[in-house]
Short mmCIF file of C-alpha atoms and ligand atoms in Angstrom, two decimals:
data_model
loop_
_atom_site.label_atom_id
_atom_site.label_comp_id
_atom_site.label_asym_id
_atom_site.label_seq_id
_atom_site.Cartn_x
_atom_site.Cartn_y
_atom_site.Cartn_z
CA UNK A 1 67.63 11.96 -8.14
CA UNK A 2 67.62 7.83 -7.97
CA UNK A 3 66.15 7.75 -4.68
CA UNK A 4 63.68 10.17 -4.91
CA UNK A 5 62.86 8.50 -8.34
CA UNK A 6 62.42 5.05 -5.80
CA UNK A 7 60.33 7.05 -3.45
CA UNK A 8 57.93 7.82 -5.80
CA UNK A 9 57.59 4.67 -7.25
CA UNK A 10 57.18 2.94 -3.73
CA UNK A 11 54.56 5.94 -2.72
CA UNK A 12 52.43 5.11 -6.07
CA UNK A 13 52.64 1.36 -5.36
CA UNK A 14 51.42 2.35 -1.62
CA UNK A 15 48.77 4.51 -3.26
CA UNK A 16 47.95 1.79 -5.67
CA UNK A 17 47.55 -0.74 -2.79
CA UNK A 18 45.47 1.52 -1.04
CA UNK A 19 42.98 1.72 -3.78
CA UNK A 20 42.63 -1.65 -4.62
CA UNK A 21 42.37 -2.39 -1.00
CA UNK A 22 39.21 0.36 -0.91
CA UNK A 23 37.58 -1.00 -3.67
CA UNK A 24 37.85 -4.77 -2.76
CA UNK A 25 35.87 -3.53 0.78
CA UNK A 26 33.16 -1.40 -1.24
CA UNK A 27 32.64 -4.45 -3.32
CA UNK A 28 32.47 -6.81 -0.62
CA UNK A 29 30.02 -4.73 1.09
CA UNK A 30 28.13 -4.62 -2.29
CA UNK A 31 27.98 -7.94 -2.45
CA UNK A 32 26.92 -8.64 0.99
CA UNK A 33 24.29 -6.35 0.87
CA UNK A 34 22.95 -8.00 -2.40
CA UNK A 35 23.20 -11.32 -0.92
CA UNK A 36 21.53 -10.72 2.32
CA UNK A 37 18.78 -9.09 0.58
CA UNK A 38 18.25 -12.05 -1.66
CA UNK A 39 18.45 -14.57 0.95
CA UNK A 40 15.45 -12.05 3.05
CA UNK A 41 13.66 -12.39 -0.21
CA UNK A 42 13.97 -16.35 0.06
CA UNK A 43 13.07 -16.02 3.58
CA UNK A 44 9.54 -14.18 2.85
CA UNK A 45 8.67 -16.16 0.28
CA UNK A 46 9.08 -19.45 1.61
CA UNK A 47 9.51 -19.96 5.39
CA UNK A 48 7.90 -16.41 7.22
CA UNK A 49 4.26 -16.24 7.76
CA UNK A 50 1.99 -13.18 7.21
CA UNK A 51 -0.88 -11.95 9.61
CA UNK A 52 -3.40 -14.54 10.48
CA UNK A 53 -7.06 -13.72 9.08
CA UNK A 54 -8.46 -14.56 12.18
CA UNK A 55 -7.24 -11.12 13.41
CA UNK A 56 -9.70 -9.79 10.78
CA UNK A 57 -12.49 -11.26 12.37
CA UNK A 58 -12.53 -14.64 10.25
CA UNK A 59 -15.29 -16.73 11.36
CA UNK A 60 -16.66 -14.35 13.73
CA UNK A 61 -19.23 -12.87 11.59
CA UNK A 62 -16.81 -10.28 10.12
CA UNK A 63 -17.53 -9.34 6.45
CA UNK A 64 -14.88 -8.84 3.37
CA UNK A 65 -15.97 -6.49 0.68
CA UNK A 66 -14.35 -7.29 -2.87
CA UNK A 67 -14.89 -4.96 -5.85
CA UNK A 68 -14.41 -5.81 -9.17
CA UNK A 69 -15.74 -9.59 -7.78
CA UNK A 70 -17.22 -11.24 -10.21
CA UNK A 71 -14.22 -12.18 -12.33
CA UNK A 72 -10.49 -13.20 -12.20
CA UNK A 73 -8.69 -12.39 -9.15
CA UNK A 74 -11.35 -10.75 -7.43
CA UNK A 75 -13.48 -13.52 -7.77
CA UNK A 76 -10.95 -15.78 -6.55
CA UNK A 77 -10.51 -13.86 -3.36
CA UNK A 78 -14.35 -14.19 -2.87
CA UNK A 79 -13.92 -17.72 -2.63
CA UNK A 80 -10.87 -17.88 -0.73
CA UNK A 81 -12.09 -15.48 1.76
CA UNK A 82 -15.31 -17.45 1.98
CA UNK A 83 -13.16 -20.25 2.53
CA UNK A 84 -11.75 -18.71 5.70
CA UNK A 85 -15.38 -17.88 7.09
CA UNK A 86 -16.05 -14.25 6.37
CA UNK A 87 -19.14 -13.43 4.95
CA UNK A 88 -18.78 -11.70 1.50
CA UNK A 89 -19.94 -8.28 0.08
CA UNK A 90 -19.73 -8.87 -3.89
CA UNK A 91 -19.22 -5.74 -5.73
CA UNK A 92 -18.99 -5.58 -9.84
CA UNK A 93 -21.05 -4.37 -12.78
CA UNK A 94 -22.92 -6.97 -13.93
CA UNK A 95 -25.52 -8.29 -11.45
CA UNK A 96 -26.49 -11.78 -12.80
CA UNK A 97 -22.68 -12.81 -12.59
CA UNK A 98 -22.40 -11.74 -8.97
CA UNK A 99 -25.82 -13.63 -8.01
CA UNK A 100 -24.47 -16.50 -9.65
CA UNK A 101 -21.40 -16.30 -7.86
CA UNK A 102 -23.19 -15.49 -4.54
CA UNK A 103 -25.18 -18.39 -4.78
CA UNK A 104 -22.65 -20.59 -5.13
CA UNK A 105 -20.63 -19.49 -2.18
CA UNK A 106 -23.70 -19.59 0.33
CA UNK A 107 -23.77 -23.19 -1.06
CA UNK A 108 -20.25 -24.16 -0.94
CA UNK A 109 -18.88 -22.57 2.12
CA UNK A 110 -21.72 -21.64 4.47
CA UNK A 111 -21.33 -18.11 4.95
CA UNK A 112 -23.70 -15.03 3.96
CA UNK A 113 -23.03 -13.17 0.95
CA UNK A 114 -24.93 -9.82 -0.29
CA UNK A 115 -24.22 -8.33 -3.78
CA UNK A 116 -23.96 -4.75 -5.23
CA UNK A 117 -24.12 -3.80 -8.71
CA UNK A 118 -22.42 -0.93 -10.04
CA UNK A 119 -20.89 0.59 -12.78
CA UNK A 120 -17.58 2.45 -11.37
CA UNK A 121 -16.98 4.31 -14.66
CA UNK A 122 -20.41 6.26 -14.40
CA UNK A 123 -19.03 7.76 -11.04
CA UNK A 124 -22.61 8.21 -9.94
CA UNK A 125 -22.70 9.72 -6.24
CA UNK A 126 -26.04 7.92 -5.89
CA UNK A 127 -24.25 4.30 -6.14
CA UNK A 128 -21.96 5.49 -3.96
CA UNK A 129 -24.32 6.46 -1.23
CA UNK A 130 -26.40 3.82 -1.46
CA UNK A 131 -23.35 1.46 -0.85
CA UNK A 132 -22.32 3.47 1.78
CA UNK A 133 -25.42 2.51 3.78
CA UNK A 134 -25.28 -1.10 2.94
CA UNK A 135 -21.76 -1.18 4.26
CA UNK A 136 -22.72 0.92 7.49
CA UNK A 137 -24.95 -1.44 8.51
CA UNK A 138 -21.99 -4.69 8.38
CA UNK A 139 -19.06 -5.80 10.28
CA UNK A 140 -16.26 -4.68 7.59
CA UNK A 141 -13.27 -7.05 8.52
CA UNK A 142 -11.56 -6.91 5.38
CA UNK A 143 -11.25 -4.75 1.94
CA UNK A 144 -10.37 -5.84 -1.33
CA UNK A 145 -9.90 -2.96 -3.64
CA UNK A 146 -9.38 -5.06 -6.91
CA UNK A 147 -11.72 -3.15 -9.26
CA UNK A 148 -9.66 -1.47 -12.33
CA UNK A 149 -9.87 -0.88 -15.85
CA UNK A 150 -6.98 -0.71 -18.49
CA UNK A 151 -6.62 0.45 -22.06
CA UNK A 152 -7.87 -1.99 -24.59
CA UNK A 153 -4.72 -2.64 -26.25
CA UNK A 154 -1.17 -0.94 -25.84
CA UNK A 155 -1.96 3.07 -26.99
CA UNK A 156 0.38 5.88 -27.09
CA UNK A 157 -1.28 8.83 -24.72
CA UNK A 158 -1.27 11.24 -27.73
CA UNK A 159 -4.03 8.69 -29.59
CA UNK A 160 -5.89 7.50 -26.14
CA UNK A 161 -9.86 8.56 -26.20
CA UNK A 162 -10.64 11.07 -23.29
CA UNK A 163 -13.32 8.49 -22.49
CA UNK A 164 -11.03 5.93 -21.90
CA UNK A 165 -8.77 8.36 -20.01
CA UNK A 166 -11.45 9.25 -17.69
CA UNK A 167 -12.95 5.73 -17.23
CA UNK A 168 -9.55 4.91 -15.64
CA UNK A 169 -9.02 7.72 -13.40
CA UNK A 170 -12.99 6.96 -12.33
CA UNK A 171 -12.46 3.51 -11.72
CA UNK A 172 -8.88 2.91 -10.87
CA UNK A 173 -8.63 6.20 -8.33
CA UNK A 174 -11.44 7.87 -7.58
CA UNK A 175 -13.78 4.61 -7.15
CA UNK A 176 -10.98 3.13 -5.10
CA UNK A 177 -10.80 6.18 -2.59
CA UNK A 178 -14.44 6.35 -2.05
CA UNK A 179 -15.17 3.19 -1.15
CA UNK A 180 -12.00 2.46 1.32
CA UNK A 181 -13.33 6.12 2.90
CA UNK A 182 -16.91 4.45 3.76
CA UNK A 183 -15.11 1.36 5.00
CA UNK A 184 -12.12 2.94 7.07
CA UNK A 185 -14.63 4.20 9.28
CA UNK A 186 -16.31 0.97 10.22
CA UNK A 187 -12.71 -0.44 10.37
CA UNK A 188 -11.35 2.08 12.88
CA UNK A 189 -14.43 1.59 15.15
CA UNK A 190 -13.44 -1.82 15.53
CA UNK A 191 -9.89 -0.96 15.82
CA UNK A 192 -9.25 -3.62 13.23
CA UNK A 193 -9.22 -4.44 9.43
CA UNK A 194 -7.25 -5.06 6.63
CA UNK A 195 -7.01 -3.61 3.22
CA UNK A 196 -5.49 -4.74 0.17
CA UNK A 197 -5.11 -2.72 -2.64
CA UNK A 198 -4.45 -4.66 -5.80
CA UNK A 199 -1.71 -2.84 -7.40
CA UNK A 200 0.84 -3.79 -10.79
CA UNK A 201 3.98 -3.78 -11.89
CA UNK A 202 2.71 -1.03 -14.32
CA UNK A 203 2.51 1.02 -11.25
CA UNK A 204 6.22 0.33 -10.20
CA UNK A 205 8.05 0.35 -13.65
CA UNK A 206 6.51 3.15 -15.52
CA UNK A 207 4.84 1.42 -18.59
CA UNK A 208 4.85 3.53 -21.90
CA UNK A 209 1.58 2.91 -24.18
CA UNK A 210 -0.08 2.19 -20.80
CA UNK A 211 0.62 5.00 -19.11
CA UNK A 212 -2.52 6.29 -17.76
CA UNK A 213 -3.35 2.68 -16.05
CA UNK A 214 0.42 2.75 -15.08
CA UNK A 215 0.20 6.24 -13.43
CA UNK A 216 -3.17 5.27 -11.91
CA UNK A 217 -1.40 1.80 -10.16
CA UNK A 218 1.29 4.15 -9.20
CA UNK A 219 -0.63 6.33 -7.22
CA UNK A 220 -2.37 3.30 -5.62
CA UNK A 221 1.09 2.43 -4.48
CA UNK A 222 2.24 5.96 -3.16
CA UNK A 223 -1.22 6.27 -1.28
CA UNK A 224 -1.08 2.94 0.34
CA UNK A 225 2.23 3.62 1.68
CA UNK A 226 0.73 6.74 3.05
CA UNK A 227 -2.36 5.37 4.18
CA UNK A 228 -0.92 2.46 5.67
CA UNK A 229 1.09 4.69 7.90
CA UNK A 230 -2.08 6.71 9.21
CA UNK A 231 -4.26 3.47 9.60
CA UNK A 232 -1.69 1.66 11.84
CA UNK A 233 -2.38 2.93 15.10
CA UNK A 234 -5.97 2.38 14.65
CA UNK A 235 -5.52 -1.40 14.02
CA UNK A 236 -5.67 -1.15 10.19
CA UNK A 237 -3.50 -3.09 7.89
CA UNK A 238 -2.66 -1.56 4.50
CA UNK A 239 -1.05 -3.25 2.00
CA UNK A 240 -0.46 -2.27 -1.60
CA UNK A 241 -0.12 -5.95 -3.83
CA UNK A 242 2.10 -5.30 -6.15
CA UNK A 243 0.67 -7.91 -9.23
CA UNK A 244 2.65 -9.10 -12.36
CA UNK A 245 1.12 -11.16 -14.83
CA UNK A 246 -2.10 -13.33 -13.79
CA UNK A 247 -4.19 -15.72 -16.15
CA UNK A 248 -7.55 -13.40 -16.32
CA UNK A 249 -9.64 -11.55 -18.82
CA UNK A 250 -7.60 -8.38 -18.43
CA UNK A 251 -4.16 -9.97 -19.07
CA UNK A 252 -5.77 -11.81 -21.88
CA UNK A 253 -3.44 -14.45 -21.34
CA UNK A 254 -4.78 -18.18 -21.46
CA UNK A 255 -2.36 -20.40 -19.68
CA UNK A 256 -0.55 -20.30 -16.85
CA UNK A 257 3.64 -20.45 -17.00
CA UNK A 258 6.52 -19.86 -14.32
CA UNK A 259 6.00 -15.72 -14.21
CA UNK A 260 1.91 -15.78 -14.90
CA UNK A 261 -0.10 -17.94 -12.38
CA UNK A 262 -3.71 -18.60 -12.62
CA UNK A 263 -5.69 -16.36 -9.88
CA UNK A 264 -6.04 -19.26 -6.98
CA UNK A 265 -2.49 -20.04 -6.41
CA UNK A 266 -1.46 -15.95 -6.75
CA UNK A 267 -4.48 -15.16 -4.28
CA UNK A 268 -3.31 -18.02 -2.03
CA UNK A 269 0.28 -16.62 -1.71
CA UNK A 270 -1.22 -12.68 -1.42
CA UNK A 271 -3.80 -14.28 1.73
CA UNK A 272 -0.80 -16.03 3.24
CA UNK A 273 1.81 -13.42 3.55
CA UNK A 274 -0.06 -10.13 5.12
CA UNK A 275 2.69 -7.87 6.12
CA UNK A 276 5.53 -9.40 4.32
CA UNK A 277 7.26 -7.68 1.91
CA UNK A 278 8.79 -10.50 -0.19
CA UNK A 279 10.70 -8.63 -2.74
CA UNK A 280 9.30 -5.11 -2.36
CA UNK A 281 11.72 -2.39 -0.95
CA UNK A 282 8.37 -0.16 -0.06
CA UNK A 283 6.74 -0.09 3.17
CA UNK A 284 2.80 -1.65 3.03
CA UNK A 285 3.70 -3.28 -0.14
CA UNK A 286 4.16 -7.36 -1.10
CA UNK A 287 4.95 -9.22 -4.06
CA UNK A 288 3.80 -12.45 -2.65
CA UNK A 289 3.40 -15.17 -5.30
CA UNK A 290 7.24 -16.46 -5.50
CA UNK A 291 8.14 -15.39 -9.41
CA UNK A 292 6.37 -12.03 -8.62
CA UNK A 293 8.67 -11.33 -5.56
CA UNK A 294 11.78 -12.66 -7.68
CA UNK A 295 10.70 -10.32 -10.74
CA UNK A 296 10.37 -7.55 -8.16
CA UNK A 297 13.72 -8.11 -6.95
CA UNK A 298 15.29 -8.24 -9.65
CA UNK A 299 13.77 -5.28 -11.22
CA UNK A 300 15.23 -3.59 -7.84
CA UNK A 301 18.64 -5.04 -7.75
CA UNK A 302 19.86 -5.16 -11.12
CA UNK A 303 19.53 -2.69 -13.77
CA UNK A 304 18.68 1.09 -13.87
CA UNK A 305 14.98 2.39 -14.08
CA UNK A 306 15.55 3.84 -17.41
CA UNK A 307 17.09 0.32 -18.27
CA UNK A 308 13.75 -1.53 -17.63
CA UNK A 309 11.51 1.20 -18.65
CA UNK A 310 13.20 0.99 -22.16
CA UNK A 311 12.41 -2.65 -21.90
CA UNK A 312 8.70 -2.24 -21.16
CA UNK A 313 8.26 0.33 -24.22
CA UNK A 314 9.98 -2.10 -26.81
CA UNK A 315 7.59 -4.68 -24.92
CA UNK A 316 4.59 -2.72 -25.26
CA UNK A 317 5.39 -1.59 -28.91
CA UNK A 318 5.49 -5.21 -30.03
CA UNK A 319 2.14 -6.04 -27.96
CA UNK A 320 0.53 -3.17 -29.80
CA UNK A 321 1.54 -4.22 -33.35
CA UNK A 322 0.77 -7.77 -32.60
CA UNK A 323 -2.92 -6.30 -31.46
CA UNK A 324 -3.53 -4.24 -34.36
CA UNK A 325 -2.54 -6.97 -36.54
CA UNK A 326 -5.49 -9.17 -34.83
CA UNK A 327 -7.95 -6.33 -35.01
CA UNK A 328 -7.16 -6.42 -38.70
CA UNK A 329 -7.50 -10.20 -39.49
CA UNK A 330 -11.04 -9.94 -37.16
CA UNK A 331 -12.52 -6.89 -39.52
CA UNK A 332 -11.49 -8.72 -42.40
CA UNK A 333 -13.12 -11.75 -41.13
CA UNK A 334 -16.43 -10.02 -40.37
CA UNK A 335 -16.46 -8.37 -43.72
CA UNK A 336 -16.40 -11.66 -45.39
CA UNK A 337 -19.08 -13.10 -43.46
N1 LIG B 1 -4.27 -9.88 -14.62
C1 LIG B 1 -3.03 -9.39 -14.24
O1 LIG B 1 -2.18 -9.82 -15.04
C2 LIG B 1 -3.10 -8.18 -13.65
C3 LIG B 1 -1.49 -7.85 -13.43
C4 LIG B 1 -1.52 -6.65 -13.03
C5 LIG B 1 -2.67 -6.51 -11.69
N2 LIG B 1 -3.81 -6.87 -11.83
C6 LIG B 1 -4.91 -6.23 -11.30
O2 LIG B 1 -5.75 -7.00 -10.93
C7 LIG B 1 -6.93 -6.50 -10.58
C8 LIG B 1 -7.97 -7.37 -10.95
O3 LIG B 1 -7.78 -7.76 -12.63
P1 LIG B 1 -8.48 -8.76 -13.31
O4 LIG B 1 -7.11 -9.56 -14.18
O5 LIG B 1 -8.85 -9.86 -12.11
O6 LIG B 1 -9.39 -8.62 -14.15
P2 LIG B 1 -10.82 -9.34 -14.61
O7 LIG B 1 -10.58 -10.70 -14.83
O8 LIG B 1 -10.85 -8.50 -16.11
O9 LIG B 1 -12.10 -8.77 -13.84
C9 LIG B 1 -12.20 -7.34 -13.48
C10 LIG B 1 -13.38 -7.38 -12.66
O10 LIG B 1 -13.75 -5.66 -12.52
C11 LIG B 1 -15.03 -5.81 -12.80
N3 LIG B 1 -15.35 -4.40 -13.29
C12 LIG B 1 -14.29 -3.96 -14.47
N4 LIG B 1 -14.78 -2.80 -14.84
C13 LIG B 1 -15.70 -2.46 -13.86
C14 LIG B 1 -16.77 -1.28 -13.86
N5 LIG B 1 -16.37 -0.24 -14.67
N6 LIG B 1 -17.36 -1.15 -12.76
C15 LIG B 1 -17.77 -2.32 -12.01
N7 LIG B 1 -17.08 -3.37 -12.15
C16 LIG B 1 -15.74 -3.37 -13.11
C17 LIG B 1 -15.12 -6.80 -13.46
O11 LIG B 1 -17.07 -6.87 -13.60
P3 LIG B 1 -18.09 -7.55 -14.60
O12 LIG B 1 -17.81 -9.14 -14.76
O13 LIG B 1 -19.08 -7.36 -13.84
O14 LIG B 1 -17.66 -7.02 -16.01
C18 LIG B 1 -14.67 -8.03 -13.00
O15 LIG B 1 -15.45 -8.29 -11.96
C19 LIG B 1 -7.09 -4.94 -11.36
O16 LIG B 1 -6.84 -4.26 -10.05
C20 LIG B 1 -5.83 -5.33 -12.35
O17 LIG B 1 -5.24 -4.01 -12.21
C21 LIG B 1 -3.99 -7.62 -12.90
#
């Protein structure tokens, strides 16, 4: 009787020892995996170099096409790609802004420029036909799919206007697909090209109150990954640029901070890390600016998706409240004048 009890205790102790050993191994593997992944992020961000722009035709007469080129991130791509000796085709809505920028770029960098003004919200097929003619005459090395439109302020889907929903789909999705289709023919014929799709963390972590913009950027992310695999054998590099906040008109942030760079350092980071994931776990995707790469890594490796989405919801409810109060103040000020 006594020996049975002793045997049972010994067996229980053995089981406990085996379980503790098993959990220790699993724990150690988990920590090793996370540590390696973090070290890999640091190497990507601070050591590894991206593909050289020369392989896409820089300095050899090739052109870079930039949509949404007259402001913010697109304008900075225009400067930096011209400095790298690409000729530049600038596309956006306001012709006068494009012409001023084109003159400045020609004077400063000694490259050729062309401008093409169109409003993507119109979805006018004649605009695209004319643009196709322009593009078919150029040796295109780079396409920056940068143009996008967003909700004016965070707004519940149920309250959002039909017009704004259509505009987001037309600009962020349909326009991007149409221009890419024109450009890939030209690139495939030369067996070289770079397509950068300017994505957003709103397409990575679902963003309530910006649901249509968020969905359009998720489309861009998945489409970039599928297209990247299709076009790789044709010598074309595709990359979704997972962008967090940048100081521009769209973000409405006026001053830079750790997480929010000015367009200049942001674009410099993107162009120096082509083909390097920098914290992104998806293929054909990068989060090249250091704090953006870090944010991307933390989101992927710490709390659950529903936790991050809940934080996104809280923050956008708060942003909406502040935006509505600002509207009220502006309306009151306008009334009193
Ligand atoms: N800024 C951020 O924090 C942030 C974060 C994540 C992702 N992004 C992404 O980065 C990209 C660039 O954004 P940004 O912040 O640089 O924006 P931005 O400063 O507001 O510039 C937008 C550019 O797009 C053009 N554009 C806007 N609507 C247009 C339309 N309907 N037709 C033709 N052109 C139009 C504008 O042209 P006009 O000057 O002629 O109006 C301007 O050149 C977008 O894809 C955005 O989603 C930005």
